[in-house]
Amino acid sequence: MRIATWNVNSVRQRLGHLLAYLKEASPDALCLQELKCQDDAFPRAEIEELGYNVATHGQKAFNGVAILAKRPFEATRGLPGDSADEQARYIEAVLPTDKGVVRLASIYLPNGNPAPGDKYSYKLAFMNRLIAHSRHLLAFEEPLILAGDFNVIPEPRDAADPAQWTSDALFLPQTRAKFREQLALGFTDALRATTDAGGLYTFWDYQAGSWQRDNGIRIDHLLLSPQAADLLSGAGVDKQLRALEKPSDHTPAWVELRID
């Protein structure tokens, strides 16, 4: 079972790239972030024609997350813990398989810049809410994958130029400590479970020739519960999509589980 995640950076602008990826890579499930459209504007019909079921949690012009899967599934929208939070950053699904269910979340964690400030406080509060909800989900003892754009650079090797990010919300010590707290619940970083290599990035800024100089960072992650980690058979990054014409500034990351 292949599960991928991709910050598509406007699903309508990248629709051609998205449809091509679904045809070529054919993931069993794909988590999307930064849709930048409301639910009724999501290109559902084009995606359903390729055999995918769709659940979205959209927002006009900003944010937005979705889960696409080949099998029908049930979804819930919004991260518990703050009823006043109107930002569309979390959607969760229960995917049926021949060997039980897989629980999957698509997450668009706040950027947090400038830090310090209200945006950084919101980022840390969101991470605390995710940690609390994750504890609840882990109690089900199911294969669970938290997938998405976490806007966290976990370690210096996850940036081509770590010094460039020292004062950025993505790399501040408090951000990285919260990410480690998330992992300490029992989650496995799927990519790091398969390789210790540097130079593995999922984001290259549009500015300053970042792509051409391979000045990237790894901020898109798939975190696996112990039950999911036991099924891990591979993980990677589909870097080639960043070289397309008018690409997203992110590329998909994926994990393969021995289920079907």
Short mmCIF file of C-alpha atoms in Angstrom, two decimals:
data_model
loop_
_atom_site.label_atom_id
_atom_site.label_comp_id
_atom_site.label_asym_id
_atom_site.label_seq_id
_atom_site.Cartn_x
_atom_site.Cartn_y
_atom_site.Cartn_z
CA MET A 1 0.00 0.00 0.00
CA ARG A 2 1.55 3.29 -1.13
CA ILE A 3 0.58 6.47 0.69
CA ALA A 4 1.91 9.82 -0.49
CA THR A 5 1.71 13.41 0.71
CA TRP A 6 2.08 16.57 -1.35
CA ASN A 7 1.73 20.26 -0.65
CA VAL A 8 0.35 21.08 -4.07
CA ASN A 9 0.35 24.88 -3.55
CA SER A 10 -3.00 25.58 -5.27
CA VAL A 11 -4.74 22.48 -6.54
CA ARG A 12 -6.40 24.25 -9.44
CA GLN A 13 -3.13 25.69 -10.72
CA ARG A 14 -1.38 22.30 -10.43
CA LEU A 15 -4.28 20.13 -11.60
CA GLY A 16 -2.44 18.85 -14.66
CA HIS A 17 0.55 17.85 -12.54
CA LEU A 18 -1.72 16.25 -9.96
CA LEU A 19 -3.65 14.16 -12.47
CA ALA A 20 -0.42 13.03 -14.13
CA TYR A 21 1.00 12.01 -10.75
CA LEU A 22 -2.10 10.02 -9.87
CA LYS A 23 -1.86 8.19 -13.20
CA GLU A 24 1.88 7.54 -13.10
CA ALA A 25 2.61 6.93 -9.42
CA SER A 26 -0.88 5.55 -8.69
CA PRO A 27 -0.72 5.87 -4.89
CA ASP A 28 -3.39 4.02 -2.96
CA ALA A 29 -3.92 7.23 -1.01
CA LEU A 30 -2.66 10.78 -1.43
CA CYS A 31 -2.76 13.54 1.18
CA LEU A 32 -2.82 17.07 -0.23
CA GLN A 33 -2.11 20.37 1.47
CA GLU A 34 -2.47 24.05 0.59
CA LEU A 35 -5.44 23.53 -1.71
CA LYS A 36 -6.22 27.28 -1.68
CA CYS A 37 -9.86 26.71 -2.57
CA GLN A 38 -13.18 26.02 -0.93
CA ASP A 39 -14.71 22.55 -1.07
CA ASP A 40 -17.09 23.36 -3.93
CA ALA A 41 -14.21 24.60 -6.10
CA PHE A 42 -12.08 21.49 -5.65
CA PRO A 43 -11.65 19.58 -8.98
CA ARG A 44 -13.42 16.53 -7.64
CA ALA A 45 -14.83 15.20 -10.91
CA GLU A 46 -11.46 15.02 -12.69
CA ILE A 47 -9.93 13.10 -9.79
CA GLU A 48 -12.89 10.77 -9.35
CA GLU A 49 -12.61 9.87 -13.04
CA LEU A 50 -9.24 8.31 -12.18
CA GLY A 51 -10.87 6.04 -9.62
CA TYR A 52 -10.23 8.04 -6.46
CA ASN A 53 -12.61 8.85 -3.64
CA VAL A 54 -12.21 12.40 -2.33
CA ALA A 55 -12.62 14.18 1.00
CA THR A 56 -11.69 17.85 1.36
CA HIS A 57 -11.48 20.48 4.07
CA GLY A 58 -11.10 23.68 2.09
CA GLN A 59 -10.79 27.39 2.74
CA LYS A 60 -11.00 30.32 0.34
CA ALA A 61 -7.57 31.36 -1.02
CA PHE A 62 -5.59 29.86 1.88
CA ASN A 63 -4.72 26.54 3.53
CA GLY A 64 -6.95 23.54 2.73
CA VAL A 65 -6.27 19.81 3.01
CA ALA A 66 -7.61 16.71 1.27
CA ILE A 67 -7.35 12.95 1.21
CA LEU A 68 -7.73 10.97 -2.02
CA ALA A 69 -7.98 7.17 -1.86
CA LYS A 70 -8.81 4.32 -4.19
CA ARG A 71 -11.16 2.71 -1.67
CA PRO A 72 -14.21 4.43 -0.15
CA PHE A 73 -13.54 5.87 3.29
CA GLU A 74 -14.95 7.97 6.10
CA ALA A 75 -13.39 11.31 7.00
CA THR A 76 -13.50 13.86 9.81
CA ARG A 77 -12.41 17.48 9.48
CA GLY A 78 -10.55 19.73 11.86
CA LEU A 79 -8.00 19.17 14.62
CA PRO A 80 -9.61 18.90 18.06
CA GLY A 81 -8.59 21.20 20.89
CA ASP A 82 -9.67 24.68 19.74
CA SER A 83 -13.26 25.18 18.64
CA ALA A 84 -12.46 28.75 17.58
CA ASP A 85 -9.81 27.71 15.05
CA GLU A 86 -11.27 28.23 11.57
CA GLN A 87 -8.14 27.42 9.57
CA ALA A 88 -8.49 24.35 7.33
CA ARG A 89 -5.36 22.43 8.27
CA TYR A 90 -6.39 18.91 9.29
CA ILE A 91 -8.45 16.06 7.85
CA GLU A 92 -8.47 12.46 9.05
CA ALA A 93 -9.69 9.29 7.35
CA VAL A 94 -10.18 5.63 8.15
CA LEU A 95 -9.17 3.59 5.11
CA PRO A 96 -10.40 0.00 4.77
CA THR A 97 -7.95 -2.69 3.67
CA ASP A 98 -8.14 -6.46 3.33
CA LYS A 99 -6.39 -6.72 6.71
CA GLY A 100 -8.29 -4.16 8.74
CA VAL A 101 -8.14 -0.37 8.67
CA VAL A 102 -5.42 2.25 8.26
CA ARG A 103 -5.98 5.64 9.86
CA LEU A 104 -4.53 8.54 7.87
CA ALA A 105 -4.32 12.27 8.53
CA SER A 106 -3.43 15.04 6.09
CA ILE A 107 -1.83 17.91 7.98
CA TYR A 108 -0.82 21.43 6.99
CA LEU A 109 0.98 22.64 10.08
CA PRO A 110 1.33 26.44 10.42
CA ASN A 111 4.48 28.11 9.10
CA GLY A 112 4.85 30.27 12.19
CA ASN A 113 6.81 33.19 10.81
CA PRO A 114 7.60 35.78 11.94
CA ALA A 115 8.84 34.37 15.22
CA PRO A 116 8.31 35.38 17.93
CA GLY A 117 4.78 36.60 17.40
CA ASP A 118 1.16 35.54 17.18
CA LYS A 119 1.78 33.28 14.20
CA TYR A 120 4.51 31.41 16.03
CA SER A 121 2.36 31.07 19.12
CA TYR A 122 -0.37 29.58 16.92
CA LYS A 123 2.13 27.14 15.41
CA LEU A 124 3.22 25.87 18.82
CA ALA A 125 -0.37 25.65 20.04
CA PHE A 126 -1.29 23.66 16.93
CA MET A 127 1.61 21.28 17.59
CA ASN A 128 0.43 20.82 21.17
CA ARG A 129 -3.07 20.01 19.92
CA LEU A 130 -1.65 17.52 17.43
CA ILE A 131 0.36 15.83 20.19
CA ALA A 132 -2.74 15.57 22.39
CA HIS A 133 -4.89 14.19 19.56
CA SER A 134 -2.16 11.76 18.55
CA ARG A 135 -2.16 10.28 22.05
CA HIS A 136 -5.87 9.65 21.63
CA LEU A 137 -5.41 8.02 18.22
CA LEU A 138 -2.54 5.82 19.35
CA ALA A 139 -4.84 4.23 21.91
CA PHE A 140 -6.72 2.55 19.04
CA GLU A 141 -3.55 0.54 18.29
CA GLU A 142 -4.13 0.80 14.55
CA PRO A 143 -1.71 1.51 11.72
CA LEU A 144 -1.73 5.32 11.80
CA ILE A 145 0.04 7.71 9.43
CA LEU A 146 0.34 11.42 10.09
CA ALA A 147 1.26 12.85 6.70
CA GLY A 148 1.74 16.33 5.41
CA ASP A 149 3.60 19.61 5.39
CA PHE A 150 4.77 19.93 8.99
CA ASN A 151 6.77 23.10 8.32
CA VAL A 152 9.50 21.63 10.52
CA ILE A 153 13.13 21.01 9.57
CA PRO A 154 13.94 18.24 12.07
CA GLU A 155 17.75 18.23 11.87
CA PRO A 156 20.60 20.15 10.23
CA ARG A 157 21.00 17.39 7.63
CA ASP A 158 17.45 18.17 6.48
CA ALA A 159 18.60 21.51 5.05
CA ALA A 160 21.18 22.19 2.36
CA ASP A 161 22.24 25.32 4.25
CA PRO A 162 21.21 25.01 7.91
CA ALA A 163 22.72 28.40 8.80
CA GLN A 164 20.17 30.05 6.51
CA TRP A 165 17.33 28.83 8.75
CA THR A 166 18.61 29.41 12.30
CA SER A 167 16.16 32.25 13.04
CA ASP A 168 13.28 30.79 11.04
CA ALA A 169 10.19 29.31 12.72
CA LEU A 170 10.73 26.06 10.80
CA PHE A 171 14.08 25.43 12.51
CA LEU A 172 13.93 27.19 15.88
CA PRO A 173 14.93 24.98 18.84
CA GLN A 174 11.42 25.13 20.31
CA THR A 175 9.90 23.96 16.99
CA ARG A 176 12.28 21.06 16.71
CA ALA A 177 11.72 20.13 20.36
CA LYS A 178 7.96 19.95 19.76
CA PHE A 179 8.56 17.73 16.75
CA ARG A 180 10.73 15.43 18.87
CA GLU A 181 7.96 15.38 21.46
CA GLN A 182 5.60 14.20 18.72
CA LEU A 183 8.01 11.44 17.72
CA ALA A 184 8.54 10.44 21.36
CA LEU A 185 4.91 9.35 21.56
CA GLY A 186 6.04 6.35 19.54
CA PHE A 187 6.04 7.65 15.97
CA THR A 188 8.63 6.75 13.35
CA ASP A 189 9.82 9.22 10.70
CA ALA A 190 9.30 6.94 7.69
CA LEU A 191 12.05 8.37 5.52
CA ARG A 192 14.63 8.38 8.31
CA ALA A 193 13.73 4.77 9.12
CA THR A 194 14.94 3.81 5.65
CA THR A 195 17.99 6.07 5.16
CA ASP A 196 20.40 8.34 7.00
CA ALA A 197 21.42 10.15 3.83
CA GLY A 198 21.56 13.90 3.56
CA GLY A 199 20.44 15.82 0.52
CA LEU A 200 16.85 14.56 0.75
CA TYR A 201 14.56 17.56 0.45
CA THR A 202 10.88 18.15 -0.24
CA PHE A 203 10.80 21.96 -0.65
CA TRP A 204 12.77 24.42 -2.73
CA ASP A 205 11.80 28.09 -2.59
CA TYR A 206 10.82 29.80 -5.83
CA GLN A 207 13.31 32.59 -5.08
CA ALA A 208 17.08 32.92 -5.48
CA GLY A 209 17.53 29.90 -7.73
CA SER A 210 16.95 27.49 -4.85
CA TRP A 211 15.92 24.63 -7.13
CA GLN A 212 18.78 25.15 -9.56
CA ARG A 213 21.29 25.18 -6.67
CA ASP A 214 19.52 22.33 -4.84
CA ASN A 215 19.15 24.60 -1.83
CA GLY A 216 16.28 22.62 -0.35
CA ILE A 217 14.81 21.60 2.99
CA ARG A 218 12.85 18.56 4.19
CA ILE A 219 9.61 19.70 5.81
CA ASP A 220 7.07 17.19 4.44
CA HIS A 221 6.91 14.08 6.60
CA LEU A 222 5.08 10.80 7.10
CA LEU A 223 5.04 9.73 10.75
CA LEU A 224 4.09 6.13 11.50
CA SER A 225 2.55 4.63 14.61
CA PRO A 226 4.25 1.45 15.91
CA GLN A 227 1.64 -0.67 14.11
CA ALA A 228 2.31 1.16 10.82
CA ALA A 229 6.08 1.11 11.30
CA ASP A 230 5.94 -2.69 11.61
CA LEU A 231 4.56 -2.75 8.04
CA LEU A 232 7.09 -0.33 6.54
CA SER A 233 8.70 -1.57 3.34
CA GLY A 234 9.96 1.63 1.72
CA ALA A 235 9.90 5.44 1.69
CA GLY A 236 11.10 8.17 -0.61
CA VAL A 237 10.68 11.56 -2.27
CA ASP A 238 9.50 12.13 -5.84
CA LYS A 239 11.91 14.97 -6.48
CA GLN A 240 11.40 15.07 -10.23
CA LEU A 241 8.07 16.90 -9.95
CA ARG A 242 9.87 20.06 -8.82
CA ALA A 243 11.49 20.26 -12.27
CA LEU A 244 8.16 20.52 -14.10
CA GLU A 245 6.95 23.74 -15.69
CA LYS A 246 5.07 25.90 -13.14
CA PRO A 247 5.55 23.35 -10.33
CA SER A 248 4.59 23.43 -6.70
CA ASP A 249 7.53 24.44 -4.52
CA HIS A 250 7.06 21.09 -2.73
CA THR A 251 7.47 17.56 -4.05
CA PRO A 252 5.58 14.44 -2.93
CA ALA A 253 6.96 12.17 -0.24
CA TRP A 254 5.68 8.62 0.13
CA VAL A 255 5.72 5.46 2.18
CA GLU A 256 4.96 1.85 1.29
CA LEU A 257 3.35 -0.52 3.78
CA ARG A 258 3.03 -4.29 3.46
CA ILE A 259 -0.75 -4.50 3.68
CA ASP A 260 -2.42 -5.44 0.37
#
